Coordinates of C-alpha atoms and ligand atoms in Angstrom, one line a residue:
M997 CA 25.1 2.9 -1.0
K998 CA 21.4 2.9 -0.4
I999 CA 18.9 3.5 -3.2
L1000 CA 15.2 4.1 -2.5
F1001 CA 13.0 3.4 -5.5
I1002 CA 9.3 4.3 -5.6
G1003 CA 6.9 2.4 -7.8
D1004 CA 4.6 4.1 -10.4
V1005 CA 3.5 7.3 -8.8
T1006 CA -0.1 7.6 -10.0
G1007 CA -2.1 10.8 -10.4
K1008 CA -2.6 13.6 -7.9
P1009 CA -3.3 11.1 -5.0
G1010 CA 0.1 9.5 -5.7
L1011 CA 1.9 12.8 -5.8
L1012 CA 0.3 13.9 -2.5
F1013 CA 1.1 10.6 -0.8
V1014 CA 4.8 10.9 -1.9
K1015 CA 4.9 14.3 -0.2
D1016 CA 3.2 12.8 2.8
R1017 CA 5.3 9.8 3.3
L1018 CA 8.7 10.2 1.6
P1019 CA 10.2 12.6 4.3
Q1020 CA 9.6 9.9 7.0
L1021 CA 11.2 7.2 4.8
I1022 CA 14.2 9.5 4.1
S1023 CA 14.8 10.1 7.8
E1024 CA 14.4 6.4 8.6
F1025 CA 16.6 4.9 5.9
H1026 CA 18.9 7.8 4.9
P1027 CA 19.0 6.8 1.2
D1028 CA 21.9 8.2 -0.9
L1029 CA 19.7 8.3 -4.0
V1030 CA 15.9 8.5 -4.4
I1031 CA 14.4 7.4 -7.7
A1032 CA 10.7 7.1 -8.7
N1033 CA 8.9 5.8 -11.7
A1034 CA 6.9 8.8 -12.8
E1035 CA 5.1 7.4 -15.9
N1036 CA 1.6 8.0 -14.3
S1037 CA 2.5 11.1 -12.3
A1038 CA 0.5 13.6 -14.3
V1039 CA -2.5 14.7 -12.3
N1040 CA -4.8 12.6 -14.6
G1041 CA -2.5 9.5 -14.3
R1042 CA -1.2 9.6 -17.8
G1043 CA 2.4 10.4 -18.5
I1044 CA 4.4 13.3 -16.9
T1045 CA 4.0 17.0 -17.0
A1046 CA 6.5 19.8 -16.1
S1047 CA 4.6 20.3 -12.8
S1048 CA 4.4 16.6 -11.8
V1049 CA 8.1 16.3 -12.4
E1050 CA 8.9 19.5 -10.3
Y1051 CA 6.6 18.3 -7.6
L1052 CA 8.4 15.0 -7.3
Y1053 CA 11.8 16.8 -7.2
D1054 CA 10.4 19.1 -4.4
C1055 CA 9.5 16.0 -2.4
G1056 CA 13.1 14.7 -2.5
V1057 CA 13.0 12.4 -5.6
E1058 CA 16.2 12.9 -7.6
I1059 CA 15.9 10.7 -10.7
L1060 CA 12.7 9.8 -12.6
T1061 CA 12.1 6.7 -14.8
L1062 CA 9.3 6.2 -17.3
G1063 CA 7.4 3.5 -19.2
N1064 CA 4.7 2.9 -21.8
H1065 CA 3.0 6.2 -20.9
V1066 CA 6.1 8.2 -21.9
W1067 CA 4.5 10.2 -24.6
D1068 CA 1.0 10.6 -23.2
Q1069 CA 1.3 14.3 -22.6
R1070 CA 2.3 16.7 -25.3
E1071 CA 4.5 18.7 -23.0
A1072 CA 6.4 15.6 -21.9
L1073 CA 8.5 15.7 -25.1
G1074 CA 10.2 19.0 -24.2
V1075 CA 10.5 18.0 -20.5
I1076 CA 12.1 14.7 -21.3
Q1077 CA 14.5 16.2 -23.8
A1078 CA 15.7 19.0 -21.5
D1079 CA 16.1 17.2 -18.2
E1080 CA 18.9 14.8 -17.7
R1081 CA 17.3 13.5 -14.5
I1082 CA 14.5 11.9 -16.6
V1083 CA 15.1 8.5 -18.2
R1084 CA 12.7 7.0 -20.7
P1085 CA 12.9 3.4 -21.9
A1086 CA 16.1 2.8 -23.7
N1087 CA 14.7 0.3 -26.2
L1088 CA 12.3 2.7 -27.9
P1089 CA 13.0 3.1 -31.6
P1090 CA 16.4 4.8 -32.3
G1091 CA 16.3 8.6 -32.5
V1092 CA 13.3 9.4 -30.3
P1093 CA 13.8 12.3 -27.8
G1094 CA 15.4 11.9 -24.4
R1095 CA 17.8 9.3 -22.9
G1096 CA 17.5 5.7 -22.0
Y1097 CA 20.0 6.0 -19.2
T1098 CA 21.6 8.7 -17.1
V1099 CA 24.7 8.7 -14.9
C1100 CA 24.8 10.8 -11.7
R1101 CA 27.3 11.2 -8.8
V1102 CA 26.1 9.8 -5.5
A1103 CA 28.2 9.6 -2.4
G1104 CA 31.4 10.1 -4.4
R1105 CA 30.5 7.4 -6.9
S1106 CA 29.0 7.3 -10.3
V1107 CA 25.6 5.5 -10.6
A1108 CA 23.9 4.6 -13.9
I1109 CA 20.1 4.5 -13.9
I1110 CA 18.6 2.7 -16.9
S1111 CA 15.0 2.4 -18.0
L1112 CA 13.9 -0.6 -20.2
I1113 CA 10.4 -1.6 -21.4
G1114 CA 9.2 -5.2 -21.9
R1115 CA 7.7 -6.6 -25.1
T1116 CA 5.6 -9.5 -23.8
F1117 CA 1.8 -8.5 -23.6
M1118 CA 2.9 -4.9 -24.3
G1119 CA 3.3 -2.5 -27.3
L1120 CA 6.1 -2.5 -29.8
A1121 CA 9.6 -1.9 -28.6
D1122 CA 13.1 -3.0 -29.6
C1123 CA 14.7 -6.0 -27.8
P1124 CA 15.4 -5.0 -24.1
F1125 CA 18.1 -7.8 -23.8
R1126 CA 20.1 -6.5 -26.8
A1127 CA 19.4 -2.9 -25.6
I1128 CA 20.9 -3.6 -22.2
D1129 CA 24.0 -5.2 -23.8
Q1130 CA 24.4 -2.1 -25.9
I1131 CA 24.3 0.1 -22.9
F1132 CA 26.8 -2.0 -21.0
S1133 CA 29.1 -1.7 -24.0
Q1134 CA 28.8 2.2 -23.8
L1135 CA 29.0 2.7 -20.1
D1136 CA 32.3 3.6 -18.5
P1137 CA 33.6 0.3 -17.0
A1138 CA 34.5 2.2 -13.8
I1139 CA 30.8 2.5 -13.1
K1140 CA 29.9 -0.4 -10.7
H1141 CA 26.5 0.9 -9.4
I1142 CA 23.9 0.2 -12.1
F1143 CA 20.2 0.4 -11.4
I1144 CA 17.6 -0.9 -13.9
D1145 CA 13.9 -0.2 -13.9
F1146 CA 12.4 -2.8 -16.2
H1147 CA 8.9 -1.7 -17.1
G1148 CA 7.0 -4.8 -18.1
E1149 CA 3.9 -6.9 -17.8
A1150 CA 5.2 -10.5 -17.8
T1151 CA 7.0 -11.9 -14.8
S1152 CA 8.8 -14.3 -17.0
E1153 CA 10.3 -11.5 -19.1
K1154 CA 11.3 -9.6 -16.0
L1155 CA 13.0 -12.7 -14.3
A1156 CA 14.7 -13.5 -17.6
L1157 CA 16.2 -10.0 -17.8
G1158 CA 17.1 -10.1 -14.1
F1159 CA 19.1 -13.3 -14.6
Y1160 CA 20.5 -12.1 -18.0
V1161 CA 22.2 -9.1 -16.2
D1162 CA 23.0 -10.9 -12.9
G1163 CA 26.4 -9.9 -11.9
R1164 CA 26.5 -7.0 -14.4
A1165 CA 23.8 -4.7 -12.9
S1166 CA 23.4 -3.9 -9.2
V1167 CA 19.6 -3.9 -9.1
V1168 CA 16.8 -4.9 -11.5
V1169 CA 13.3 -3.9 -10.3
G1170 CA 10.1 -4.2 -12.3
T1171 CA 7.3 -1.7 -12.7
H1172 CA 4.1 -1.4 -14.7
T1173 CA 1.8 -4.0 -13.2
H1174 CA 1.1 -1.6 -10.2
V1175 CA 0.9 -4.7 -8.0
Q1176 CA 3.8 -5.4 -5.7
T1177 CA 5.3 -8.8 -5.8
A1178 CA 6.9 -10.5 -2.8
D1179 CA 9.9 -12.1 -4.5
E1180 CA 12.7 -9.6 -3.5
R1181 CA 16.0 -11.5 -3.5
I1182 CA 19.6 -11.3 -4.5
L1183 CA 20.4 -13.3 -7.6
P1184 CA 23.3 -15.8 -7.5
K1185 CA 25.9 -13.3 -8.9
G1186 CA 24.8 -10.4 -6.8
T1187 CA 22.0 -8.5 -8.6
G1188 CA 19.2 -7.3 -6.3
Y1189 CA 15.9 -8.2 -7.9
L1190 CA 12.2 -7.6 -7.4
T1191 CA 9.6 -8.5 -10.1
D1192 CA 7.4 -5.5 -9.4
V1193 CA 7.7 -2.7 -6.9
G1194 CA 4.0 -1.8 -7.1
M1195 CA 2.2 1.5 -7.4
T1196 CA 2.1 4.6 -5.2
G1197 CA -1.4 6.1 -5.4
P1198 CA -5.1 5.1 -4.8
R1199 CA -5.3 1.7 -3.3
D1200 CA -8.9 0.8 -4.0
G1201 CA -9.0 1.6 -7.7
I1202 CA -7.9 -0.9 -10.4
L1203 CA -4.2 -0.1 -11.0
G1204 CA -5.1 3.4 -9.6
M1205 CA -8.0 4.1 -11.8
K1206 CA -11.7 4.3 -10.8
R1207 CA -12.9 0.7 -10.7
E1208 CA -16.4 1.3 -12.0
V1209 CA -15.1 2.5 -15.3
V1210 CA -12.6 -0.3 -15.6
I1211 CA -15.2 -3.0 -14.8
R1212 CA -17.7 -1.4 -17.2
R1213 CA -15.1 -1.6 -20.0
F1214 CA -14.5 -5.3 -19.3
L1215 CA -18.3 -5.9 -19.5
D1216 CA -19.2 -3.9 -22.5
Q1217 CA -15.8 -3.5 -24.3
M1218 CA -16.7 0.0 -25.2
P1219 CA -14.1 2.8 -25.2
A1220 CA -14.0 4.5 -21.8
R1221 CA -12.1 7.3 -20.3
F1222 CA -10.2 6.1 -17.2
E1223 CA -10.1 8.5 -14.2
V1224 CA -7.8 8.4 -11.2
A1225 CA -9.5 6.8 -8.2
D1226 CA -10.1 8.5 -4.8
G1227 CA -9.9 7.1 -1.4
P1228 CA -7.1 5.5 0.7
R1229 CA -3.7 5.4 -0.8
Q1230 CA -0.7 3.1 -0.8
F1231 CA 3.1 3.7 -1.0
S1232 CA 5.1 1.0 -2.8
A1233 CA 8.9 1.1 -2.8
V1234 CA 12.1 -0.9 -2.4
L1235 CA 15.3 -0.1 -0.6
A1236 CA 18.4 -1.5 -2.2
V1237 CA 21.7 -1.6 -0.2
L1238 CA 24.8 -2.0 -2.4
D1239 CA 28.4 -2.6 -1.5
D1240 CA 31.4 -0.7 -2.9
Q1241 CA 31.7 -3.1 -5.8
G1242 CA 28.0 -2.5 -6.8
S1243 CA 26.7 -5.9 -5.6
A1244 CA 23.4 -5.9 -3.7
R1245 CA 23.7 -6.6 0.0
S1246 CA 19.9 -6.4 0.7
M1247 CA 16.6 -5.7 -1.0
E1248 CA 13.9 -4.5 1.4
R1249 CA 10.4 -4.2 0.1
I1250 CA 8.3 -1.2 1.4
Y1251 CA 4.5 -1.1 1.4
I1252 CA 2.6 1.4 3.4
A1253 CA -1.2 1.3 3.2
E1254 CA -3.2 4.3 4.4
Ligands
FE2_1913 FE1 2.2 2.6 -14.5
FE2_1914 FE1 3.2 1.2 -17.4

């Protein structure tokens, strides 16, 4: 089974670049499942909207994961609640809308897609390690193909979670830093791992935002409204190939600069 996962699609440039490049990748790699982290897919780069979600589906994305920007748009609440193809971090406080994982049928098999969020250098959340144990205890043991998007800042926390679920999950990829790491590997017990997939959107901004505004904020520490950057774009993704038992056979990092 081949799963193509696209890192944080950011703003309108990110959406347009997915439309531009995803068809080529689909015809080159023939993925059985295409997942994208959509937490920045609203046109202004903050959260999701009904139209950013529909746009990604039209491009060929089938499942969407989220992160710390989950509630940035008012309309996201209803969208997340209604759509089983959208997964928000599972370790948010109990009772919040939406789902922390979803199960879909792919190539005759069930695949679980799970979203988790980190706690190191990030906002408040419940423990992602205990949350994943809880999900494993709920999942049908017949499900062997398990994909985790761990949305976090710290490489240590991401690596720790990767090793924590090694042999229990098929893939753990990180998102949130918007910068792709070069450490794709298969962990000793068969989990495919990459610390951060990187961002799909404007390449010459700072994490996709106009750099002048970000630099100004570092200098004067005044509140500032970040805007999505213009200019050349990048596409960041990873292709995970899994065997019938759900172990990773390969992890191929994809980075396309415009
Ligand atoms: Fe992001
Ligand atoms: Fe994030």
